[in-house]
XYZ file of C-alpha atoms in Angstrom:
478
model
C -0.491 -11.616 -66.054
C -2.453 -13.959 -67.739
C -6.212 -13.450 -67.948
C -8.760 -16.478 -66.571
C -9.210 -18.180 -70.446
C -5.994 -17.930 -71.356
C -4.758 -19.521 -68.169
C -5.801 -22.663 -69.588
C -3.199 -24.905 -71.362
C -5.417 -25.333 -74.651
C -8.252 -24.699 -76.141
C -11.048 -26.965 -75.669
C -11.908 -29.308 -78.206
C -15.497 -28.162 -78.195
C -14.347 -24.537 -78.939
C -13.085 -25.051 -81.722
C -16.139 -26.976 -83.313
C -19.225 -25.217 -82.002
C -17.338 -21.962 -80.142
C -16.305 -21.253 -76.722
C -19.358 -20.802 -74.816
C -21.954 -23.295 -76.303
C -24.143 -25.912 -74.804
C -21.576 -28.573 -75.969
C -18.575 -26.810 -74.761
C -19.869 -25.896 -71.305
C -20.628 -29.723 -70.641
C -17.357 -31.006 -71.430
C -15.456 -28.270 -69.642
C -17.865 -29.190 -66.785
C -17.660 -32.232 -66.857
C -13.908 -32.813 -66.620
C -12.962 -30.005 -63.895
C -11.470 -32.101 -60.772
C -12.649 -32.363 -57.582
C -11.892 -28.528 -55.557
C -12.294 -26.735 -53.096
C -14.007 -24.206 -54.289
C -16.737 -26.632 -56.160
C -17.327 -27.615 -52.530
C -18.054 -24.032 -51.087
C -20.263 -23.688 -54.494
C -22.187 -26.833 -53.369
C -22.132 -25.540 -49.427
C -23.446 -21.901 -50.367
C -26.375 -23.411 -52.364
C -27.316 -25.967 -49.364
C -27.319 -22.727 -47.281
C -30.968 -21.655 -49.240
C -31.750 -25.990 -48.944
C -31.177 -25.603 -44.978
C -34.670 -23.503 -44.322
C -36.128 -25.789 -46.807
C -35.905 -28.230 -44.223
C -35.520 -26.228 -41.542
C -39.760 -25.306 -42.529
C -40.672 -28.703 -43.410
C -39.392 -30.608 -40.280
C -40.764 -28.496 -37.972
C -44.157 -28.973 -38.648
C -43.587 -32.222 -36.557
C -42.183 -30.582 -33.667
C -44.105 -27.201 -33.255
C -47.755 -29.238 -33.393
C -47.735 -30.462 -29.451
C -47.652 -26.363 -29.103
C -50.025 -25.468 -31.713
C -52.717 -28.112 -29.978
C -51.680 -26.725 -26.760
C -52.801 -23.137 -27.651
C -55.740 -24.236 -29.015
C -55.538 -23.193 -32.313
C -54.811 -27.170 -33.495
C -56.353 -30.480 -32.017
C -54.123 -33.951 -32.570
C -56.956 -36.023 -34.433
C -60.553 -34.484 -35.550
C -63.964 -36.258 -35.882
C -63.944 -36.717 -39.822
C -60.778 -37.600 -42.406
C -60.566 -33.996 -43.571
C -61.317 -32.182 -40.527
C -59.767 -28.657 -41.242
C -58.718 -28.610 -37.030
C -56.531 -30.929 -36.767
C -52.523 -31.471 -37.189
C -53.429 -33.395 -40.645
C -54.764 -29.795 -42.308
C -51.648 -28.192 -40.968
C -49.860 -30.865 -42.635
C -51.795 -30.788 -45.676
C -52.008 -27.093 -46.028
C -47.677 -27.426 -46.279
C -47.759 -29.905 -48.643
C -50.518 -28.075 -50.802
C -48.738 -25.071 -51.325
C -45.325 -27.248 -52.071
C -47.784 -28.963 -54.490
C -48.443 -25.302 -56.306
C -44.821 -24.764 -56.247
C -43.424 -27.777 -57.906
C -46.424 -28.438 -60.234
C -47.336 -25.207 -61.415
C -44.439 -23.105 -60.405
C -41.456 -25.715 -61.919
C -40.660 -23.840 -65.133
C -39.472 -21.080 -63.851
C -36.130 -21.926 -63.172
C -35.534 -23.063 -66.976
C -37.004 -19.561 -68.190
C -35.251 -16.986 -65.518
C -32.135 -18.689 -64.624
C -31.601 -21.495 -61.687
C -29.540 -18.188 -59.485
C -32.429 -15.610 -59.776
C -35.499 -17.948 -58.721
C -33.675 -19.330 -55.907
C -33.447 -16.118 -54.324
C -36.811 -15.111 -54.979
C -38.300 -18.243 -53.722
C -36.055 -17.743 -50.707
C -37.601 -14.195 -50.084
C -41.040 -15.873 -50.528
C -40.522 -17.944 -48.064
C -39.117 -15.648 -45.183
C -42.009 -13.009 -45.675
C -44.562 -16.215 -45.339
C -43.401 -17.757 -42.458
C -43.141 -14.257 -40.165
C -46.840 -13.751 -41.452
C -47.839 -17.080 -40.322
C -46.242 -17.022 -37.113
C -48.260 -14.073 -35.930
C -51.881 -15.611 -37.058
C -54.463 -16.079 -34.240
C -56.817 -18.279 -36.186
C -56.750 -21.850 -37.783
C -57.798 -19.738 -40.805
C -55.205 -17.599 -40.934
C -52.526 -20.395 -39.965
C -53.824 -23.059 -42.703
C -53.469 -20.295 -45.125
C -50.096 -18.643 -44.400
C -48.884 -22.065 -44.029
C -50.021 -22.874 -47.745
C -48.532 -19.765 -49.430
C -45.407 -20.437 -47.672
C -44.863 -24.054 -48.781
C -45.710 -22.415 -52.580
C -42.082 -20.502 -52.383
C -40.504 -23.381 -50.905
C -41.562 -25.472 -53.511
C -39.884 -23.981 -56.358
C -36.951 -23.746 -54.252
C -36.788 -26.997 -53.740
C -36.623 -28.021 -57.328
C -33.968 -24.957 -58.307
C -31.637 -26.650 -55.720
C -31.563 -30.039 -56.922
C -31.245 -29.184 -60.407
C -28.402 -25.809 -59.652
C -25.759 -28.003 -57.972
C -26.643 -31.124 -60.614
C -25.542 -28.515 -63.058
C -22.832 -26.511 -61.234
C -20.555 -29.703 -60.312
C -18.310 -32.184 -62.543
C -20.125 -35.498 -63.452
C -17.946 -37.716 -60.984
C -18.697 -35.735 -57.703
C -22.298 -35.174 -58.419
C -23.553 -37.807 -56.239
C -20.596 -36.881 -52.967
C -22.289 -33.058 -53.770
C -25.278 -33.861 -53.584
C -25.054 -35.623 -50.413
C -22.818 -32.439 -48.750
C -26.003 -30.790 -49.981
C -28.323 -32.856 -48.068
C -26.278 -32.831 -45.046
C -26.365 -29.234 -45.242
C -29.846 -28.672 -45.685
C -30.672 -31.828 -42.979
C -28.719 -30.150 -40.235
C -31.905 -28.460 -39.750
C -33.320 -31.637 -38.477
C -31.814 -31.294 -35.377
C -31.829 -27.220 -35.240
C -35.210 -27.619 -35.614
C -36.189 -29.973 -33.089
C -33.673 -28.521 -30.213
C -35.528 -24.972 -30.848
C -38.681 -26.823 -30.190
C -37.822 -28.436 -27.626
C -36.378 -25.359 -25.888
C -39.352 -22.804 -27.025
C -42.464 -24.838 -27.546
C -42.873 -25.934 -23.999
C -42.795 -21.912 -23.190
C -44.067 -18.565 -23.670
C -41.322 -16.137 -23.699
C -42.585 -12.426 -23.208
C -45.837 -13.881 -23.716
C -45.603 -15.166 -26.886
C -45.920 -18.810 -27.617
C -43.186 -20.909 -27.843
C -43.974 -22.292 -31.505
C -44.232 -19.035 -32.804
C -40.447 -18.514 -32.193
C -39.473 -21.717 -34.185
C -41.210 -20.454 -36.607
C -40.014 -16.900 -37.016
C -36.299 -17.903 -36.444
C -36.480 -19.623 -39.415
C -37.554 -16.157 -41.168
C -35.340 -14.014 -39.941
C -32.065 -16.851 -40.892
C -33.309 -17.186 -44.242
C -33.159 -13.484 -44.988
C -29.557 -13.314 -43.572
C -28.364 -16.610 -45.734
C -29.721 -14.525 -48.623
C -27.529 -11.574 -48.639
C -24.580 -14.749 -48.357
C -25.719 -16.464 -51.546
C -25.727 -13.526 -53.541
C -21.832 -14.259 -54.902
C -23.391 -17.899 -56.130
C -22.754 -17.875 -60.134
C -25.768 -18.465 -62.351
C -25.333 -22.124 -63.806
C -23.275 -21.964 -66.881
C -24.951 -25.235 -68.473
C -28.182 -22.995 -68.280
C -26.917 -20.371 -69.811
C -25.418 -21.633 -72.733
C -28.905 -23.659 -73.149
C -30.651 -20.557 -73.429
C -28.551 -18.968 -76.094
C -26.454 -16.535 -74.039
C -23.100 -17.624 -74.648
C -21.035 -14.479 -73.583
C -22.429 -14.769 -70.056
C -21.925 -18.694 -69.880
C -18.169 -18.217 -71.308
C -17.581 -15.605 -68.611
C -19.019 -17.972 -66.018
C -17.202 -21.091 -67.038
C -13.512 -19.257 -67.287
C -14.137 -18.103 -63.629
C -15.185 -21.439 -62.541
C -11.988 -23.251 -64.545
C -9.986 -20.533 -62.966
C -10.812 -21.324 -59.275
C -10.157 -25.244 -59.912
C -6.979 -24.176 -61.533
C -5.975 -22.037 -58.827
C -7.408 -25.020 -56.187
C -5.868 -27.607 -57.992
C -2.318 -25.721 -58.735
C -1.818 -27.871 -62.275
C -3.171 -27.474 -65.429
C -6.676 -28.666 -65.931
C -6.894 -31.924 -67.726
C -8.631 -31.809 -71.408
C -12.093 -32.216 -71.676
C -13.690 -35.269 -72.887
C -15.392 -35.895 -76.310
C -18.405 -33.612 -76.663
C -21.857 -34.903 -76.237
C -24.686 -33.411 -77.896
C -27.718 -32.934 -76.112
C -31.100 -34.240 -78.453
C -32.001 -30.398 -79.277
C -32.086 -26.845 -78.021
C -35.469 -26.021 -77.656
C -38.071 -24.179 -75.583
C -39.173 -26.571 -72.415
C -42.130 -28.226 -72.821
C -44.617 -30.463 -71.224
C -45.764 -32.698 -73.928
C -41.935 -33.733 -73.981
C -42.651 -35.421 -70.653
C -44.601 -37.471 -72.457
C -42.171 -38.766 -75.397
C -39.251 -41.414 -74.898
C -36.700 -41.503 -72.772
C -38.177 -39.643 -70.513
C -42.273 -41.092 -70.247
C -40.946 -44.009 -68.500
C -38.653 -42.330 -66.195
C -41.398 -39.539 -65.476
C -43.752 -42.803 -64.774
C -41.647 -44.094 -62.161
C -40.671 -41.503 -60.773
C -44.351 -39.983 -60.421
C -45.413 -43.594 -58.677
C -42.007 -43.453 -56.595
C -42.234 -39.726 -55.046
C -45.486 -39.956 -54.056
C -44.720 -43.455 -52.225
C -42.016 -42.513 -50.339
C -43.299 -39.159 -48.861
C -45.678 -40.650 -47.133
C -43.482 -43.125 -45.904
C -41.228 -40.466 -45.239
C -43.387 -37.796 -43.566
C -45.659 -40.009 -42.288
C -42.762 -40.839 -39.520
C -40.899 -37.428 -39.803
C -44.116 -35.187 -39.256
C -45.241 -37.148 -36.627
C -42.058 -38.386 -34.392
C -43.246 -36.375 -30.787
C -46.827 -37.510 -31.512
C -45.789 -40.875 -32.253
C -43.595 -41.269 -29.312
C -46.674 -39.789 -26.963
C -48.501 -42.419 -28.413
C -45.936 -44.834 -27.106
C -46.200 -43.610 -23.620
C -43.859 -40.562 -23.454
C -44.439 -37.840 -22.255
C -44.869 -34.052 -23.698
C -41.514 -32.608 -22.626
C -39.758 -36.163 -22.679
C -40.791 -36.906 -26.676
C -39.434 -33.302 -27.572
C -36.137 -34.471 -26.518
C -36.146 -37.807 -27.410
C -37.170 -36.528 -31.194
C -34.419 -34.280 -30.757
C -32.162 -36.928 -30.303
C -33.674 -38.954 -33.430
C -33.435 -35.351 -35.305
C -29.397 -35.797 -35.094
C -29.607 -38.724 -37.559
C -30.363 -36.671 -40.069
C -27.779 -34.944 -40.938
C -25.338 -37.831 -40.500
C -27.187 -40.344 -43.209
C -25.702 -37.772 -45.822
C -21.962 -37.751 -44.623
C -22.072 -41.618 -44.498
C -23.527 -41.593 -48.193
C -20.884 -39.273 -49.479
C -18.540 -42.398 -49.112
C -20.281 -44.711 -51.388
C -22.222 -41.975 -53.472
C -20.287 -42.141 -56.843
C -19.265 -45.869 -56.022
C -22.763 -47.548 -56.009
C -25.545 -46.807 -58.211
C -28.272 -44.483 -56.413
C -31.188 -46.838 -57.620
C -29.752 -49.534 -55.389
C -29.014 -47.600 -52.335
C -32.554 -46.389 -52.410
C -34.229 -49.724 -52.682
C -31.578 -50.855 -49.332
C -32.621 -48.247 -47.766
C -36.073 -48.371 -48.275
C -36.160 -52.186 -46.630
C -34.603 -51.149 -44.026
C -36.614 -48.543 -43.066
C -39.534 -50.921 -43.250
C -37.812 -53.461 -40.839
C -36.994 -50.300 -37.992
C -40.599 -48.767 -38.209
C -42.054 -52.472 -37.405
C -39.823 -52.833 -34.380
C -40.881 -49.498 -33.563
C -44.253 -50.019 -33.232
C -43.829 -53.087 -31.108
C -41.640 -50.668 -28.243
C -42.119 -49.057 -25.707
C -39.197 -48.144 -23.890
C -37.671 -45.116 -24.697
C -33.990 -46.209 -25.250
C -35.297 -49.086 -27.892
C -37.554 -46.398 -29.542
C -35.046 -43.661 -29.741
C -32.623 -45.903 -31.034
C -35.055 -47.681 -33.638
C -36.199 -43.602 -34.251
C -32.221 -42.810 -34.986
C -32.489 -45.927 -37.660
C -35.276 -44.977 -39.102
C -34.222 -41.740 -39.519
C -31.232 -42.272 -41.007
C -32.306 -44.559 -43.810
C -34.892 -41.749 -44.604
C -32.269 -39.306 -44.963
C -29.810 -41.533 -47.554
C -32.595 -42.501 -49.462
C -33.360 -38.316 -49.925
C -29.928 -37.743 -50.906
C -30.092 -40.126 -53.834
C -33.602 -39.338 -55.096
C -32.843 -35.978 -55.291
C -29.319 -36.412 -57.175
C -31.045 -39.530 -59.178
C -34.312 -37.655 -60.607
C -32.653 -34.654 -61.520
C -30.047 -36.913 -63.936
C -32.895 -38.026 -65.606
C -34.159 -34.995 -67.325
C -31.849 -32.900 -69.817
C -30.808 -29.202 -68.740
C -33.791 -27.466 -70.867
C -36.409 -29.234 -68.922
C -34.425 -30.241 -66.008
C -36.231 -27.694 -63.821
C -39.835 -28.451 -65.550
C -39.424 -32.376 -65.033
C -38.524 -32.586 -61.621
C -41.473 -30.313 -60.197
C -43.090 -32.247 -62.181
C -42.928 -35.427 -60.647
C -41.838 -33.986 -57.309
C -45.077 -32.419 -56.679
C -46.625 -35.874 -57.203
C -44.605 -36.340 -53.803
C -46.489 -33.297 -52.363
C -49.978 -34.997 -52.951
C -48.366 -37.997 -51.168
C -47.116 -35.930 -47.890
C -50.130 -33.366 -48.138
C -52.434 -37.237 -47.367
C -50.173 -38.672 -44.983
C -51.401 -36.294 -42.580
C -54.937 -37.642 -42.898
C -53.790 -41.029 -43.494
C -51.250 -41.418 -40.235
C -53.839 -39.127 -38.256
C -56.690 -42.214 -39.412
C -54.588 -44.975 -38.964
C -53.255 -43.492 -34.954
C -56.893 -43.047 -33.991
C -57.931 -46.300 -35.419
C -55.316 -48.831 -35.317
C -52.331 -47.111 -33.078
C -48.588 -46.832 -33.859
C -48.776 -50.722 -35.599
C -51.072 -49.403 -38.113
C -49.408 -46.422 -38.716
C -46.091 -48.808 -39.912
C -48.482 -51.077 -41.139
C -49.003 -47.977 -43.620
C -45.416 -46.729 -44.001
C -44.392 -50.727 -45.012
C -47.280 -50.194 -47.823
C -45.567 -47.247 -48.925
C -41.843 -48.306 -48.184
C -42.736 -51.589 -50.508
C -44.202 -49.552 -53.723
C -40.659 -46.830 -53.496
C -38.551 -50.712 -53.646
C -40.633 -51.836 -56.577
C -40.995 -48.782 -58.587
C -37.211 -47.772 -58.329
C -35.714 -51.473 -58.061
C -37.711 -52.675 -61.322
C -38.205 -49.563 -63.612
C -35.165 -47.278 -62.427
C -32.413 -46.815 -65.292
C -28.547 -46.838 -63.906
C -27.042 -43.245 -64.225
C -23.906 -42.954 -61.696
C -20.930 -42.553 -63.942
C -22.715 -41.347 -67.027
C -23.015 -37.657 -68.490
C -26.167 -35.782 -68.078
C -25.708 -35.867 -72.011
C -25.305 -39.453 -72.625
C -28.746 -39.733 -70.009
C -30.806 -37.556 -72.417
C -29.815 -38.812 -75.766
């Protein structure tokens, strides 16, 4: 029986220049591997880590009507930084995501995309059952913060581990299984909430279940992702050749098997610019200083247009006249949106560029949130809720495919923390600013705000964005 690299009907044109194994030859045998099954449970198993990603971040939103009703939280506070209030719960999450992306980015380029993710995954679990037993706004404000550290560098391993695990022409449809994936959540999320926040079982408040069910899944999705491969791309970038070779012929083997036909040959190899140890001060040197401009302006932009409406959907809709119970299940209902702005972007993912179904999706969400500040029926303000929702969730699944194309594999990792935490700074103030603009101005001026934000994402991505779907993470570096 044939072994897994002999399987293959010829050598790869890249093997016999540079050597099976190396950066070059990696990326072309990447690159042209068809569309399989098992590239899709690859994708799937990754998301798996993603889904308590946003399983933590979306229920910030629907745990804080609990937190305020034990006492340990109040909805709005007397000064713009009031430590109290939901906006320091808010900001405390985004602060630690802020440490994780910013400071906490390289590792993934220096130990491997497979290893970080699972310690960052650990992190996170062992935070979040902490934090769910505090008694204290102290203690919560500061559980919550080292938690949102661990899923910060998760957050950027993901993106840039199925970018690099996937063919060039799916990375867009994988991607967007990805963020379906990780945004079923959403809903899981709010229906918890809306179940256990309302209630104390066996004494023990409501939010503090949401909470440490999150914990206890991500330590059982853990033990799953342990067959994930390390990314070959990475690999060969760092030198070890042996162990990307071996991970590359069992990768081409599964798409062989999948496929049942030969693979086709790979394409003509690309050279990345140069092999060299990450750095910061190569943010700052062209291609990329533009790119990591625009996408420092656009990240921060659209997270608090994007978290200024998902943190705050049950508070909003309170606002509106609903009550308590009623804007649980009503968010709930919203929550189910999420998910399904993925699966309808998987059909035009790799069709139409990313930059352009951003900027769509941007305006649109600006035109829902400013009938939804004028409503105040429920049906009208679900539905405008579900819209909204939606348009938030497509424009996530191509930011997060679209920066990560940017960047070449040795600072991949680096890069997008990088400019992702510049996103954290913008969520970690939309709690203060949505908080200011509720008290002061109502649910208009909280759109008012989001438009603001919604406006600079169109500009910055519409104007300055390069085109990328189609093209090899190779041919984007050089």
């Amino acid at each position: 029986m044939s072994t897994p690299s002999t399987a293959l009907p010829f050598p790869t044109a890249a093997s016999t220049i540079r050597g099976a194994g190396s950066a070059a030859d990696i990326t072309a045998r990447m690159d042209r591997l068809p569309v399989t099954r098992s590239a899709w449970i690859l994708v799937l198993l990754i998301s798996l880590g993603g889904f308590f990603e946003i399983y933590d971040l979306v229920f910030t939103g629907y745990i804080a009507p609990g937190m305020v009703k034990s006492g340990l939280l109040s909805t709005t506070t007397a000064h713009f930084f009031g430590s109290q209030g939901i906006g320091a719960f808010i900001a405390a999450t985004f602060a630690g995501l802020f440490v994780g992306t910013f400071f906490l980015g390289f590792l993934p380029d220096k130990y491997g995309r497979r290893a970080i993710f699972t310690v960052s995954l650990l992190w996170y679990s062992v935070g979040s059952a902490i934090m769910a037993c505090q008694t204290s706004s102290e203690g919560l404000l500061l559980w919550r913060f080292l938690t949102g550290i661990g899923v910060g560098i998760e957050i950027v391993t993901i993106d840039s581990y199925i970018t690099e695990i996937v063919p060039q022409h799916m990375r867009g449809r994988a991607m967007a299984l990805n963020q379906a994936a990780m945004f079923m959540a959403a809903p899981s999320a709010a229906i918890l909430s809306w179940w256990l926040v309302p209630l104390s079982p066996y004494g023990i408040d409501g939010w503090r279940w949401v909470v440490a069910i999150g914990a206890v899944g991500a330590v059982l999705v853990w033990f799953i992702r342990r067959s994930v491969p390390e990314s070959p791309r990475w690999l060969a970038q760092k030198g070890r050749f042996a162990e990307a070779e071996a991970a590359m012929q069992r990768i081409e083997a599964r798409a062989q098997a999948d496929s049942g036909k030969p693979l086709p040959a790979p394409q003509a190899v690309v050279e990345d610019v140069r092999e060299e140890r990450a750095s910061y001060r190569e943010l700052w040197q062209q291609p990329y200083r533009s790119r990591f401009l625009m996408l420092v302006v656009f990240n921060f932009f659209q997270a608090i247009a994007y978290y200024g409406f998902a943190n705050w959907v049950p508070t909003l809709l309170i606002a509106q006249g609903i009550t308590v119970t009623k804007s649980l299940l009503y968010s709930f209902i919203i929550a189910f949106a999420s998910p399904i702005g993925p699966m309808l972007v998987m059909t035009v993912a790799d069709k139409i560029q990313r930059k352009w179904l951003i900027v769509g999706a941007a305006g649109a969400v600006v035109v829902f949130g400013i009938a939804f500040s004028q409503m105040k029926d429920p049906m009208p303000l679900t539905v405008l809720g579900i819209l909204i929702s939606l348009c938030g969730s497509m424009i996530s699944v191509n930011y997060h495919a679209y920066q990560t194309e940017l960047f070449p594999t040795r600072i991949r990792c680096l890069a997008v923390g990088v400019v992702y935490s510049s996103s954290r700074v913008g969520a970690m103030l939309s709690g203060f600013l949505i908080a200011f603009f509720l008290r002061d101005f109502g649910v208009t001026g909280v759109f008012a705000g989001i438009t603001c934000a919604m406006l600079a994402v169109m500009i910055s991505i519409g104007f300055f964005g390069p085109r990328t779907n189609g093209m090899r993470l190779e041919e984007l570096s050089r």
